[in-house]
Amino acid sequence: MTQKLGALPVVLALATGSFAIGTTEFATMSLLPFIQAELNIDPSTASHLISAYALGVVFGAPIITVLAAKMARKPLLLILMSLFALGNALSAVAPGYGSLMLCRFLAGIPHGAYFGVASLVAAAVVDPARRTQAVGYVMLGLTIATVIGVPLATWLGNAAGWRSGYWVIAAIAVTAVALIAIYAPRDQAAADASAMRELGALARVSVWLTLAIGAVGFGGMFAVYTYVTSTLDQVTGMSERLIPLVLCVFGLGMTFGNAVLPRFADRALMPTAGAILLWSAIALACFPFVADNPWLIALDVFCIGIGGALGPVLQTRLMDVAGDAQNLAAALNHVAFNMANALGPWVAGLALAAGLGLRSTGAVGSLLALGGLAIWAVAISHARWAANRA
C-alpha cells in the first residue's frame, strides 16, 4: 500500500482539480456583475448561470458514473477534468447569454463524478485508518479556492474582463490534468463492474439517509452564505472594502474544518458527523444575535465555515454503506450538496419574502442543520437495526 509520502503527490494532484472546480463554482457569483454589464442582462437573468452549472452537476454525476462503470479511475479522472477545462474555456469565448448558459451547464457535468472518483482514489492510496483525512485533503482544494481562487478570479474580472476569470480556471484545470496523469496510480476496473452494479447503490436505505443528511443539513450553511454579503452591508453596516475579507474568513473556516475534523472522523465517523451538525446548528443560531458587530459576525462566519467538514465525513460514510457501488454513491454525495445549495437559499428566501429580515437566515440555517441532525439520528437507528437483524 502507498505510504504517506507516496500518497502526498496523488492527493495534491487531485486537490488541484478540486481547486479549479471550487474556483469556478464560487467565482461565478462574484463575476455576475461584469457578465451582466457586457451581455446587457438583468441580475435575475444572470443568476440563472449559477443554476445552469448546478443543474449540470445534478445531471452529470449519476449519468457519467453509471456509463463509466467499467472504466478505470485514472483515465476517468483525466477525461472528467479535461471536460471541465473545455467547459470553462468555452465559457470564456461564449458570444452571448444563451451560449454561456450552455457552457456553464457543460462545465458542471464533470463536477460530481470528479469529486466522487477523486475521493475514492485518495482513500485507496492511504492507510484505511486515514481515509477521511485523505478525502478532506482533496476537499481542501475547494475550500482554498474560496480564499485564493475566487478573489483572484474576481480581481481579474474587474481588471481584464470576466472572460479572463474563466481562462484562468481552464488553465488550472489543464494543470490538474497534467498532475493527475503523472501522479495518480494506474488501476483497472473490477472485472464484474457494470452499470447495474452501480445502480445497486440506489437500493440501499443507508445510502439515501446519508445523502439526505447532506442535502438538508448542509443547506443551513448555504442559507446564510448566500445572503451574508447583504447582511454585512445592510445590517452590520460594514464597508464594501471589508466584506471580501469576511468572505475569506468563511473560506478559512472551511479550510480549517477540512484539515482538522476528518482526523476525528477516522476514529468515530458518525459521531463526528453528528457533532458537526450540532456545531453548525449552534453557530447558525448565533448569527442573528451577532449581526450588528463586525468582529463577532466575522468570528461566527468562521465557525459556520468549519461546518463544511461535513463533506468528507459523509463521503467516507458512503464508502462504508455503498457496498460494491462505490462510484455512484460517491458521486451522488455532491449532487446532495448541490441540492443543499438550492434548498438553503430557497428556504431563506421564503423567510425574507415573509418580511423576517436578513437576520432570519441564521435561524433558517440552524433549523436546516437540526433537520440534518434528525436524519442523522434516523441513520444511526437504522444502522443499529440492520446490525441486529444481521
Coordinates of C-alpha atoms in Angstrom, one line a residue:
M1 CA 0.0 0.0 0.0
T2 CA 1.2 3.5 -0.8
Q3 CA 2.7 5.2 2.2
K4 CA 2.2 8.7 3.4
L5 CA 5.0 10.3 1.3
G6 CA 3.9 8.4 -1.8
A7 CA 0.3 9.4 -1.3
L8 CA 1.1 13.1 -1.0
P9 CA 1.6 13.9 -4.7
V10 CA -1.5 12.0 -5.6
V11 CA -3.6 13.9 -3.1
L12 CA -2.1 17.3 -4.2
A13 CA -2.8 16.4 -7.9
L14 CA -6.5 15.6 -7.1
A15 CA -6.8 18.7 -4.9
T16 CA -5.6 20.9 -7.8
G17 CA -8.6 19.7 -9.7
S18 CA -10.9 20.4 -6.8
F19 CA -9.3 23.9 -6.5
A20 CA -10.3 24.6 -10.1
I21 CA -13.8 23.3 -9.5
G22 CA -14.2 25.3 -6.3
T23 CA -13.0 28.5 -8.1
T24 CA -15.5 28.2 -10.9
E25 CA -18.4 27.3 -8.6
F26 CA -17.9 30.3 -6.3
A27 CA -16.3 32.8 -8.6
T28 CA -19.2 32.9 -11.0
M29 CA -21.2 34.6 -8.2
S30 CA -18.7 37.4 -8.0
L31 CA -18.3 37.7 -11.8
L32 CA -22.0 38.1 -12.4
P33 CA -21.9 42.0 -12.3
F34 CA -19.3 42.0 -15.0
I35 CA -21.3 39.5 -17.1
Q36 CA -24.5 41.5 -16.7
A37 CA -22.8 44.6 -17.9
E38 CA -21.3 43.1 -21.0
L39 CA -24.2 40.9 -22.1
N40 CA -26.8 43.6 -21.1
I41 CA -28.9 41.3 -18.9
D42 CA -30.6 41.9 -15.5
P43 CA -29.4 40.4 -12.2
S44 CA -32.2 37.9 -12.1
T45 CA -31.4 36.6 -15.6
A46 CA -27.7 36.5 -14.8
S47 CA -28.2 34.4 -11.7
H48 CA -29.6 31.6 -13.9
L49 CA -25.9 30.9 -14.9
I50 CA -25.3 29.6 -11.4
S51 CA -28.4 27.4 -11.7
A52 CA -27.2 26.1 -15.1
Y53 CA -23.9 24.9 -13.5
A54 CA -25.7 23.3 -10.6
L55 CA -28.1 21.6 -13.0
G56 CA -25.1 20.2 -14.9
V57 CA -23.7 18.8 -11.6
V58 CA -27.0 17.1 -10.8
F59 CA -27.4 15.8 -14.3
G60 CA -23.9 14.7 -14.9
A61 CA -22.8 13.0 -11.7
P62 CA -25.1 9.9 -11.8
I63 CA -25.2 9.5 -15.6
I64 CA -21.4 9.7 -16.1
T65 CA -20.7 7.4 -13.2
V66 CA -23.1 4.7 -14.4
L67 CA -22.0 4.9 -18.0
A68 CA -18.3 4.8 -17.0
A69 CA -18.8 1.9 -14.6
K70 CA -16.3 -0.3 -16.5
M71 CA -13.7 2.4 -16.8
A72 CA -10.5 2.5 -14.6
R73 CA -10.5 5.5 -12.3
K74 CA -7.3 7.2 -13.6
P75 CA -8.4 7.6 -17.2
L76 CA -11.9 8.6 -16.0
L77 CA -10.4 11.4 -13.9
L78 CA -8.4 12.6 -16.8
I79 CA -11.4 12.7 -19.1
L80 CA -13.6 14.5 -16.4
M81 CA -11.0 17.2 -15.7
S82 CA -10.4 17.7 -19.4
L83 CA -14.1 18.2 -20.0
F84 CA -14.2 20.6 -17.1
A85 CA -11.3 22.6 -18.7
L86 CA -13.1 22.6 -22.0
G87 CA -16.4 23.8 -20.4
N88 CA -14.6 26.8 -18.8
A89 CA -12.6 27.6 -22.0
L90 CA -15.8 27.6 -24.0
S91 CA -17.4 29.9 -21.3
A92 CA -14.6 32.3 -21.8
V93 CA -15.4 32.7 -25.5
A94 CA -19.2 32.4 -25.4
P95 CA -20.6 35.1 -27.6
G96 CA -23.9 35.6 -25.8
Y97 CA -26.1 34.7 -22.9
G98 CA -27.7 31.5 -24.4
S99 CA -24.3 30.0 -25.3
L100 CA -22.8 31.0 -21.9
M101 CA -25.7 29.2 -20.2
L102 CA -25.0 26.1 -22.2
C103 CA -21.3 26.3 -21.4
R104 CA -21.9 26.7 -17.7
F105 CA -24.1 23.6 -17.9
L106 CA -21.4 21.6 -19.7
A107 CA -18.8 22.8 -17.2
G108 CA -20.9 21.4 -14.3
I109 CA -21.4 18.0 -15.8
P110 CA -18.0 16.5 -14.6
H111 CA -18.1 18.1 -11.2
G112 CA -19.9 15.4 -9.1
A113 CA -18.3 12.5 -10.8
Y114 CA -14.8 14.0 -10.4
F115 CA -15.1 14.6 -6.7
G116 CA -16.6 11.1 -6.2
V117 CA -13.9 9.3 -8.1
A118 CA -11.1 11.5 -6.7
S119 CA -12.3 10.8 -3.2
L120 CA -12.1 7.0 -3.8
V121 CA -8.6 7.3 -5.3
A122 CA -7.4 9.4 -2.4
A123 CA -8.8 6.9 0.1
A124 CA -7.2 4.0 -1.7
V125 CA -3.7 5.3 -1.6
V126 CA -3.5 5.8 2.2
D127 CA -3.9 3.5 5.2
P128 CA -7.6 2.7 5.8
A129 CA -7.4 4.5 9.2
R130 CA -6.7 7.8 7.3
R131 CA -9.4 7.6 4.6
T132 CA -11.4 10.6 5.8
Q133 CA -8.2 12.7 6.2
A134 CA -7.2 11.9 2.6
V135 CA -10.7 12.9 1.3
G136 CA -10.6 16.0 3.4
Y137 CA -7.3 17.0 1.9
V138 CA -8.8 16.6 -1.6
M139 CA -11.6 18.8 -0.5
L140 CA -9.1 21.4 0.8
G141 CA -8.6 22.4 -2.9
L142 CA -12.3 23.5 -2.9
T143 CA -12.1 25.4 0.3
I144 CA -8.8 27.1 -0.5
A145 CA -10.5 28.2 -3.7
T146 CA -12.8 30.4 -1.6
V147 CA -9.7 32.1 -0.1
I148 CA -7.4 32.4 -3.1
G149 CA -9.1 31.3 -6.3
V150 CA -12.3 33.4 -6.0
P151 CA -10.6 36.7 -5.1
L152 CA -8.1 36.1 -7.9
A153 CA -10.8 35.5 -10.5
T154 CA -12.8 38.4 -9.2
W155 CA -9.8 40.7 -9.4
L156 CA -9.1 39.5 -13.0
G157 CA -12.8 40.0 -13.9
N158 CA -12.6 43.6 -12.7
A159 CA -9.2 44.3 -14.3
A160 CA -9.4 42.4 -17.6
G161 CA -13.0 41.3 -18.0
W162 CA -15.0 38.3 -16.8
R163 CA -13.7 36.1 -19.6
S164 CA -10.2 36.2 -18.1
G165 CA -11.5 34.6 -15.0
Y166 CA -12.7 31.6 -16.9
W167 CA -9.5 31.4 -18.8
V168 CA -7.5 31.1 -15.6
I169 CA -9.9 28.4 -14.3
A170 CA -9.4 26.5 -17.5
A171 CA -5.6 26.8 -17.1
I172 CA -5.7 25.5 -13.6
A173 CA -7.8 22.5 -14.8
V174 CA -5.3 21.7 -17.5
T175 CA -2.6 21.8 -14.8
A176 CA -4.6 19.3 -12.8
V177 CA -4.9 17.0 -15.9
A178 CA -1.1 17.0 -16.2
L179 CA -0.6 16.3 -12.5
I180 CA -3.1 13.5 -12.4
A181 CA -1.5 12.0 -15.5
I182 CA 1.9 12.0 -13.7
Y183 CA 1.0 11.0 -10.2
A184 CA -2.4 9.2 -10.0
P185 CA -1.8 5.4 -9.7
R186 CA -2.7 3.2 -12.6
D187 CA -5.6 0.9 -11.9
Q188 CA -8.1 -1.4 -13.5
A189 CA -11.8 -1.5 -13.2
A190 CA -13.2 -4.5 -11.3
A191 CA -13.9 -7.5 -13.6
D192 CA -17.5 -7.6 -12.5
A193 CA -18.0 -3.8 -12.8
S194 CA -21.3 -2.8 -14.5
A195 CA -23.9 -0.1 -14.7
M196 CA -26.4 -2.3 -12.9
R197 CA -24.0 -2.9 -10.0
E198 CA -23.5 0.8 -9.6
L199 CA -27.3 1.4 -9.7
G200 CA -27.5 -1.1 -6.8
A201 CA -26.5 1.8 -4.5
L202 CA -30.0 3.2 -5.0
A203 CA -31.5 0.2 -3.3
R204 CA -29.6 0.8 0.0
V205 CA -31.5 2.8 2.6
S206 CA -28.3 3.8 4.3
V207 CA -27.1 5.5 1.1
W208 CA -30.3 7.5 0.8
L209 CA -30.2 8.5 4.5
T210 CA -26.5 9.7 4.2
L211 CA -27.4 11.7 1.1
A212 CA -30.4 13.2 2.9
I213 CA -28.2 14.3 5.8
G214 CA -26.1 16.3 3.4
A215 CA -28.9 17.7 1.3
V216 CA -30.8 19.0 4.4
G217 CA -28.0 19.6 7.0
F218 CA -25.6 21.4 4.6
G219 CA -28.5 23.6 3.4
G220 CA -28.1 25.6 6.6
M221 CA -24.7 26.9 5.7
F222 CA -25.8 27.9 2.2
A223 CA -28.9 29.7 3.7
V224 CA -26.5 32.1 5.4
Y225 CA -23.7 32.2 2.9
T226 CA -26.0 33.3 0.1
Y227 CA -27.1 36.4 1.9
V228 CA -24.1 37.1 4.0
T229 CA -22.9 40.0 1.8
S230 CA -26.3 41.7 2.0
T231 CA -26.3 41.1 5.8
L232 CA -22.8 42.6 6.2
D233 CA -23.9 45.6 4.1
Q234 CA -27.4 46.3 5.4
V235 CA -27.4 45.0 8.9
T236 CA -23.7 45.2 10.1
G237 CA -23.1 48.4 8.1
M238 CA -19.6 47.1 7.0
S239 CA -17.6 48.9 4.5
E240 CA -17.6 47.4 1.0
R241 CA -13.8 47.1 1.2
L242 CA -14.0 44.8 4.3
I243 CA -16.8 42.5 3.1
P244 CA -14.5 40.4 0.9
L245 CA -12.3 39.8 3.9
V246 CA -15.2 38.3 5.8
L247 CA -15.9 36.0 2.9
C248 CA -12.2 35.0 3.1
V249 CA -12.8 34.3 6.8
F250 CA -15.6 31.9 5.8
G251 CA -13.1 30.1 3.4
L252 CA -10.6 29.9 6.2
G253 CA -13.2 28.3 8.4
M254 CA -13.9 25.7 5.8
T255 CA -10.2 25.1 5.3
F256 CA -9.6 24.6 9.0
G257 CA -12.6 22.3 9.3
N258 CA -11.5 20.1 6.3
A259 CA -7.9 19.9 7.6
V260 CA -8.7 19.1 11.2
L261 CA -12.1 17.4 11.7
P262 CA -11.5 14.4 9.4
R263 CA -8.9 13.2 11.9
F264 CA -11.7 12.6 14.4
A265 CA -13.9 11.1 11.8
D266 CA -11.4 8.4 11.1
R267 CA -11.8 7.3 14.7
A268 CA -15.5 7.8 15.1
L269 CA -17.2 8.6 11.8
M270 CA -20.9 9.0 12.5
P271 CA -20.4 10.7 15.9
T272 CA -18.2 13.2 14.2
A273 CA -20.9 13.9 11.6
G274 CA -23.4 14.4 14.4
A275 CA -21.1 16.8 16.2
I276 CA -20.5 18.8 13.1
L277 CA -24.2 19.2 12.5
L278 CA -24.8 20.3 16.1
W279 CA -21.9 22.7 15.9
S280 CA -23.4 24.2 12.7
A281 CA -26.8 24.5 14.3
I282 CA -25.4 26.5 17.2
A283 CA -23.1 28.7 15.0
L284 CA -26.0 29.5 12.7
A285 CA -28.4 30.2 15.6
C286 CA -25.9 32.8 16.9
F287 CA -25.8 34.6 13.5
P288 CA -28.9 36.8 14.2
F289 CA -27.5 37.9 17.5
V290 CA -24.0 38.9 16.3
A291 CA -25.0 40.5 13.0
D292 CA -24.6 44.1 14.4
N293 CA -21.0 43.6 15.5
P294 CA -18.4 43.3 12.7
W295 CA -15.9 41.4 14.9
L296 CA -18.4 38.9 16.3
I297 CA -20.1 38.2 12.9
A298 CA -16.6 37.6 11.4
L299 CA -15.9 35.0 14.1
D300 CA -19.3 33.4 13.7
V301 CA -18.8 33.2 9.9
F302 CA -15.6 31.4 10.6
C303 CA -17.4 29.0 12.9
I304 CA -20.1 28.4 10.2
G305 CA -17.4 27.7 7.7
I306 CA -16.0 24.9 9.9
G307 CA -19.2 23.0 9.3
G308 CA -18.0 22.5 5.7
A309 CA -16.1 19.5 7.1
L310 CA -19.3 17.5 6.9
G311 CA -18.5 16.9 3.2
P312 CA -15.5 14.5 3.5
V313 CA -17.2 12.8 6.6
L314 CA -20.3 11.9 4.6
Q315 CA -18.1 10.9 1.6
T316 CA -16.4 8.3 3.8
R317 CA -19.7 7.2 5.2
L318 CA -20.9 6.5 1.7
M319 CA -17.9 4.3 1.1
D320 CA -18.9 2.2 4.1
V321 CA -22.6 1.8 3.1
A322 CA -22.5 1.7 -0.7
G323 CA -21.1 -1.9 -0.9
D324 CA -19.8 -2.6 -4.4
A325 CA -21.5 0.5 -5.9
Q326 CA -18.8 2.9 -4.7
N327 CA -18.5 5.2 -7.7
L328 CA -22.2 6.2 -8.0
A329 CA -22.6 6.7 -4.2
A330 CA -19.5 8.8 -4.0
A331 CA -20.7 11.0 -7.0
L332 CA -24.2 11.4 -5.5
N333 CA -22.7 13.0 -2.4
H334 CA -22.0 16.1 -4.5
V335 CA -25.5 16.0 -6.0
A336 CA -26.8 16.1 -2.4
F337 CA -24.6 19.1 -1.6
N338 CA -25.8 20.9 -4.7
M339 CA -29.4 20.2 -3.6
A340 CA -28.4 21.8 -0.3
N341 CA -27.1 24.8 -2.2
A342 CA -30.6 25.1 -3.8
L343 CA -32.6 24.3 -0.6
G344 CA -30.9 26.6 1.8
P345 CA -31.2 29.9 -0.2
W346 CA -34.8 29.0 -1.2
V347 CA -36.0 28.5 2.3
A348 CA -34.1 31.6 3.5
G349 CA -35.6 33.5 0.6
L350 CA -39.1 32.5 1.8
A351 CA -38.2 34.0 5.2
L352 CA -37.1 37.2 3.6
A353 CA -40.2 37.3 1.4
A354 CA -42.3 37.0 4.6
G355 CA -40.6 40.1 6.0
L356 CA -38.5 38.4 8.6
G357 CA -35.3 40.3 7.6
L358 CA -31.8 39.2 6.8
R359 CA -31.1 38.1 10.4
S360 CA -33.6 35.3 9.9
T361 CA -31.3 33.5 7.5
G362 CA -29.3 32.3 10.6
A363 CA -32.5 30.9 12.2
V364 CA -33.4 29.2 9.0
G365 CA -29.9 27.8 8.6
S366 CA -30.0 26.5 12.2
L367 CA -33.3 24.7 11.6
L368 CA -31.9 23.0 8.5
A369 CA -28.8 21.9 10.4
L370 CA -31.1 20.4 13.1
G371 CA -33.1 18.7 10.3
G372 CA -29.9 17.1 9.1
L373 CA -29.2 16.1 12.7
A374 CA -32.6 14.4 12.9
I375 CA -31.9 12.5 9.7
W376 CA -28.5 11.5 11.2
A377 CA -30.3 10.1 14.3
V378 CA -32.6 8.0 12.0
A379 CA -29.5 6.8 10.1
I380 CA -27.9 5.7 13.4
S381 CA -31.1 3.9 14.4
H382 CA -31.3 2.2 11.0
A383 CA -27.7 1.0 11.2
R384 CA -28.3 -0.5 14.6
W385 CA -31.5 -2.2 13.4
A386 CA -29.7 -3.6 10.4
A387 CA -26.8 -4.9 12.6
N388 CA -29.1 -6.6 15.0
R389 CA -31.1 -8.1 12.1
A390 CA -27.9 -9.5 10.6

